[in-house]
mmCIF file of C-alpha atoms in Angstrom:
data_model
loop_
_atom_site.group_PDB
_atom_site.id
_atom_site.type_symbol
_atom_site.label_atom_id
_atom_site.label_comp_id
_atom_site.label_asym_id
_atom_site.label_seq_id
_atom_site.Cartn_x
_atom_site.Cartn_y
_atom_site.Cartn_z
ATOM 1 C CA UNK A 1 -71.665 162.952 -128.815
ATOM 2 C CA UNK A 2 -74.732 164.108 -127.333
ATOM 3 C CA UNK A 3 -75.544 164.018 -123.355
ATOM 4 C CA UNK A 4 -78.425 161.304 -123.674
ATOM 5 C CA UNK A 5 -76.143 159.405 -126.072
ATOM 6 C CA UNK A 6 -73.093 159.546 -123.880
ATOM 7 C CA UNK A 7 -75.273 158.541 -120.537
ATOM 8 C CA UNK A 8 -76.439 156.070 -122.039
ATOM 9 C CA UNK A 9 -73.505 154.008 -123.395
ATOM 10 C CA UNK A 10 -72.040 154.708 -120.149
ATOM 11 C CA UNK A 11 -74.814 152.983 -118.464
ATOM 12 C CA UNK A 12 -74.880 149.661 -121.341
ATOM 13 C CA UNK A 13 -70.922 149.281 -120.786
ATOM 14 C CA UNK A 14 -71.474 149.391 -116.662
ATOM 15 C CA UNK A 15 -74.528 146.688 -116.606
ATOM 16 C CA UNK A 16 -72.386 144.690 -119.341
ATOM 17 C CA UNK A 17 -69.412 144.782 -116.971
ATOM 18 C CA UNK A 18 -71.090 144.371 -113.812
ATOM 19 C CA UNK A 19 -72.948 141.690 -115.175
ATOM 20 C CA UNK A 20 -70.277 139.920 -116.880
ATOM 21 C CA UNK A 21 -67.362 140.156 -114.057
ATOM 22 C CA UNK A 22 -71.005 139.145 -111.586
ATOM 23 C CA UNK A 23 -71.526 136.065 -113.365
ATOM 24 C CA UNK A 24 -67.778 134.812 -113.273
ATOM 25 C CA UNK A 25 -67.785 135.394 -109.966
ATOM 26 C CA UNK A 26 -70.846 134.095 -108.467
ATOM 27 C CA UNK A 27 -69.858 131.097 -110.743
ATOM 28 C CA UNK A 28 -66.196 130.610 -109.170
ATOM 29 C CA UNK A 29 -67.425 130.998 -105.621
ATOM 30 C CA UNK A 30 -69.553 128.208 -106.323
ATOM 31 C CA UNK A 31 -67.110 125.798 -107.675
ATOM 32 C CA UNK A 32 -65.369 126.703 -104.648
ATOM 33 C CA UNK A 33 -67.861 125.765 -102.369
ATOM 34 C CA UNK A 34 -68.296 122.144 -104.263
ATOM 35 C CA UNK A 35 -64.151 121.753 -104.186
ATOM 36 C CA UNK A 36 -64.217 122.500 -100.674
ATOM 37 C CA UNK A 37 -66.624 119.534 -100.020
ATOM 38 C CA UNK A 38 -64.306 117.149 -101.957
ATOM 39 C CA UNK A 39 -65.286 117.689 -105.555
ATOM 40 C CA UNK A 40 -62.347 117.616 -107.916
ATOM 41 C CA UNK A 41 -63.313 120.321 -110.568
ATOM 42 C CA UNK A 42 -60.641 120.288 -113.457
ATOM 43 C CA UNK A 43 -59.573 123.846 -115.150
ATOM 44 C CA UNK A 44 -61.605 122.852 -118.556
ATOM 45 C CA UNK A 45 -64.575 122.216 -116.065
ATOM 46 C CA UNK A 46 -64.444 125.580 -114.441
ATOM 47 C CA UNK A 47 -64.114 126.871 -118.007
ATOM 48 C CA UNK A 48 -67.301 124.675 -119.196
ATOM 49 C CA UNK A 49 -69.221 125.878 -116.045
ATOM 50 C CA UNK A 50 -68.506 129.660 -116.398
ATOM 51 C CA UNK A 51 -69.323 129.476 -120.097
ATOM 52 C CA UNK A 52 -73.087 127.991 -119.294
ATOM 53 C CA UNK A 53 -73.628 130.575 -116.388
ATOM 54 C CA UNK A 54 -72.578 133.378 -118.963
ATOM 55 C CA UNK A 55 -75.322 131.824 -121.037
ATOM 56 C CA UNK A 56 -77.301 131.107 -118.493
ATOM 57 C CA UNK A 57 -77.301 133.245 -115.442
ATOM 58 C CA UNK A 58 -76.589 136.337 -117.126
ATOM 59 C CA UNK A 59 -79.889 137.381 -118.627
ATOM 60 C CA UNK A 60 -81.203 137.266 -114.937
ATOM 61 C CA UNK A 61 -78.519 138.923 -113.156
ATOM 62 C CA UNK A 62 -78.601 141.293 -115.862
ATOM 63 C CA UNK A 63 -81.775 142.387 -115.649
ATOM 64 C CA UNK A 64 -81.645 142.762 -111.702
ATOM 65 C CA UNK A 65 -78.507 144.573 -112.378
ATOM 66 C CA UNK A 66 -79.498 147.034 -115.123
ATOM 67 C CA UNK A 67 -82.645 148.190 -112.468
ATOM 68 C CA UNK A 68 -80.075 148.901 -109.869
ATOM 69 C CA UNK A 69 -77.919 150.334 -112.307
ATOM 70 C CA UNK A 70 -80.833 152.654 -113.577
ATOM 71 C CA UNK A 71 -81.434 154.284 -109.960
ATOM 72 C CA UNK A 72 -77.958 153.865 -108.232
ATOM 73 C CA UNK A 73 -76.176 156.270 -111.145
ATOM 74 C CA UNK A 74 -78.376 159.056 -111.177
ATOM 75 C CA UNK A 75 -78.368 159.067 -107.277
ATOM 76 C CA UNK A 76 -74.436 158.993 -107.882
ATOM 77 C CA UNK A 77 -74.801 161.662 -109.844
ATOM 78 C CA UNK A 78 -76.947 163.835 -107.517
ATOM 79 C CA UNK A 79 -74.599 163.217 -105.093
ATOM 80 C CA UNK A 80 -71.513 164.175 -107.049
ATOM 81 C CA UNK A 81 -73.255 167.576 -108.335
ATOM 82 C CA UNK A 82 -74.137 168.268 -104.632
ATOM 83 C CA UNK A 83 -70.261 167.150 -103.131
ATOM 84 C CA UNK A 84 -68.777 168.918 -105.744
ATOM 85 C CA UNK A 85 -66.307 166.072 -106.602
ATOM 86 C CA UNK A 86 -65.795 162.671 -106.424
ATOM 87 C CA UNK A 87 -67.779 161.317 -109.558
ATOM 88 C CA UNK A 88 -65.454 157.898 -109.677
ATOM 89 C CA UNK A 89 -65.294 156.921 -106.376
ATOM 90 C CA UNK A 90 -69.396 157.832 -105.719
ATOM 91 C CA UNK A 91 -70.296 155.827 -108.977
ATOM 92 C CA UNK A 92 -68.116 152.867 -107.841
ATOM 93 C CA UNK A 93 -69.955 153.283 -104.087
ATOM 94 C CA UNK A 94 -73.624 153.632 -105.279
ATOM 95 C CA UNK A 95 -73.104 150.632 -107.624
ATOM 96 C CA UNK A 96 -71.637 148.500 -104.670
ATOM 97 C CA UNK A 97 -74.633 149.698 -102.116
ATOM 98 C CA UNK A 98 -76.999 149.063 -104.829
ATOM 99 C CA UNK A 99 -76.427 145.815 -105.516
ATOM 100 C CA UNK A 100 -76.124 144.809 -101.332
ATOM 101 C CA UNK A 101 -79.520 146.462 -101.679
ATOM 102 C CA UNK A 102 -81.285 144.771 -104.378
ATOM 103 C CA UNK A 103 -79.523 141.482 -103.497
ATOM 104 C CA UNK A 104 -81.006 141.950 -100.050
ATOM 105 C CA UNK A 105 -84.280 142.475 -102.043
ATOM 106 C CA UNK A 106 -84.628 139.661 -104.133
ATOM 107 C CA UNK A 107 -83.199 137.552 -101.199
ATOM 108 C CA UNK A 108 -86.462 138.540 -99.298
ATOM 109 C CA UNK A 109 -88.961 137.883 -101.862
ATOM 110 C CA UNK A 110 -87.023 134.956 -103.437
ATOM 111 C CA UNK A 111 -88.387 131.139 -102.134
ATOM 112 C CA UNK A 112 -84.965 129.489 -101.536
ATOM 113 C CA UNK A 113 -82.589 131.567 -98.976
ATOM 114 C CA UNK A 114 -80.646 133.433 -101.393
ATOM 115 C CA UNK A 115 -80.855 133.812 -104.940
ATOM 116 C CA UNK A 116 -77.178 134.098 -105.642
ATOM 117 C CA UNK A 117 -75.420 130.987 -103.714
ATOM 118 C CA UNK A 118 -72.238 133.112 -103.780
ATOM 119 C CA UNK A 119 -73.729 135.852 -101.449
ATOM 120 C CA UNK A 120 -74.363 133.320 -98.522
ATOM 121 C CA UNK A 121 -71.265 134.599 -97.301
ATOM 122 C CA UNK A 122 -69.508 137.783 -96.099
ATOM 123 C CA UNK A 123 -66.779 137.222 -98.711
ATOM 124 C CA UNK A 124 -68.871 136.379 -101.589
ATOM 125 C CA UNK A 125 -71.333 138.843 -100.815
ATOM 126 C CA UNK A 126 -68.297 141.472 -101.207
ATOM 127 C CA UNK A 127 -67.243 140.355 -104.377
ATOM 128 C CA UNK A 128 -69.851 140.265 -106.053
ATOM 129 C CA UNK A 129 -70.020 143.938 -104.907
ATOM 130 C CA UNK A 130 -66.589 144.844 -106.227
ATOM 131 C CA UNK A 131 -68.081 143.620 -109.606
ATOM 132 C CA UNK A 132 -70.750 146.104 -109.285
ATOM 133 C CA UNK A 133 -68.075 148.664 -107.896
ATOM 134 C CA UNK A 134 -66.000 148.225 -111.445
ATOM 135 C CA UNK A 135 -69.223 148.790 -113.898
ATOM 136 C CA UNK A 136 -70.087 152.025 -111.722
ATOM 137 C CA UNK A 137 -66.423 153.375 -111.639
ATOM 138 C CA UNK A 138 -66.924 152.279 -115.225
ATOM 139 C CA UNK A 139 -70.038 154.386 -116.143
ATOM 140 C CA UNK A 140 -67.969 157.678 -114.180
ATOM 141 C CA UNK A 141 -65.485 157.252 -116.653
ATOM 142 C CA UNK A 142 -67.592 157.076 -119.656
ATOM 143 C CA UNK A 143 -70.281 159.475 -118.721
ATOM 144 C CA UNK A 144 -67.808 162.590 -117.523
ATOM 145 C CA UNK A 145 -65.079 161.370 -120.555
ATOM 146 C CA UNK A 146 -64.883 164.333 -122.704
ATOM 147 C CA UNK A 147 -66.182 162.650 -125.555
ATOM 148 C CA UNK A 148 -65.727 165.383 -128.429
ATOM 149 C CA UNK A 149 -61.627 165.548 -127.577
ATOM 150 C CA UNK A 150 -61.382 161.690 -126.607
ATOM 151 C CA UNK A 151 -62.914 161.057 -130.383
ATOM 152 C CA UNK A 152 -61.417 164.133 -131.692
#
């Protein structure tokens, strides 16, 4: 498999998974909030409710995403080549930071107070960076996989 072609499904399968594990999340911390307040939200319901925000939300998280994606992995990268080492852990870093950065972003230019209810707080906030964490680690894996002897 070629370089481009390699970099590049490494980069679809990270904004897929951040975006996908993003949307659960953000979706769960927000049923959370509602149960906390009294709401009784069955299993079926939280099932219902993260099906319509895949449908839903995704498309606009994914876009945000795949931007922040599209500068934090070649940073990542630099930084690797430049360290010498560390191409998981780096990816998995520059995905978290870049999402606490373009979160803080679109929380600036959006009109309500955040854009993401989940990110009001601390913990939230941190999740939905771990998401972004896994599709980074994700894209290290993929992108330095030795493709030829993996598919062999």
């Amino acid at each position: 498999m070629t370089n481009r072609w390699r970099l590049l499904v490494a980069y679809v399968a990270a904004v897929l998974d951040a975006t996908l594990l993003g949307s659960i999340v953000q979706t769960q911390f927000n049923l959370a909030a509602l149960s906390a307040l009294g709401a009784e939200i069955s299993f079926s319901t939280r099932l219902a409710t993260t099906g319509q925000d895949l449908l839903g939300f995704t498309p606009l998280y994914g876009s945000l995403v795949a931007v922040m994606m599209l500068v934090a992995m070649p940073v990542a990268t630099l930084v690797t080549r430049w360290l010498g080492t560390g191409a998981w852990p780096m990816h998995a870093l520059a995905a978290a930071l870049g999402l606490w950065v373009m979160l803080s972003i679109v929380d600036a230019l959006a009109p309500m107070p955040t854009l993401i209810a989940a990110t009001r707080s601390p913990e939230g906030t941190l999740a939905m960076m771990a998401t972004a964490a896994l599709g980074g680690w994700g894209y290290a894996i993929l992108a330095y996989l030795d493709w030829d002897r993996a598919l062999g």
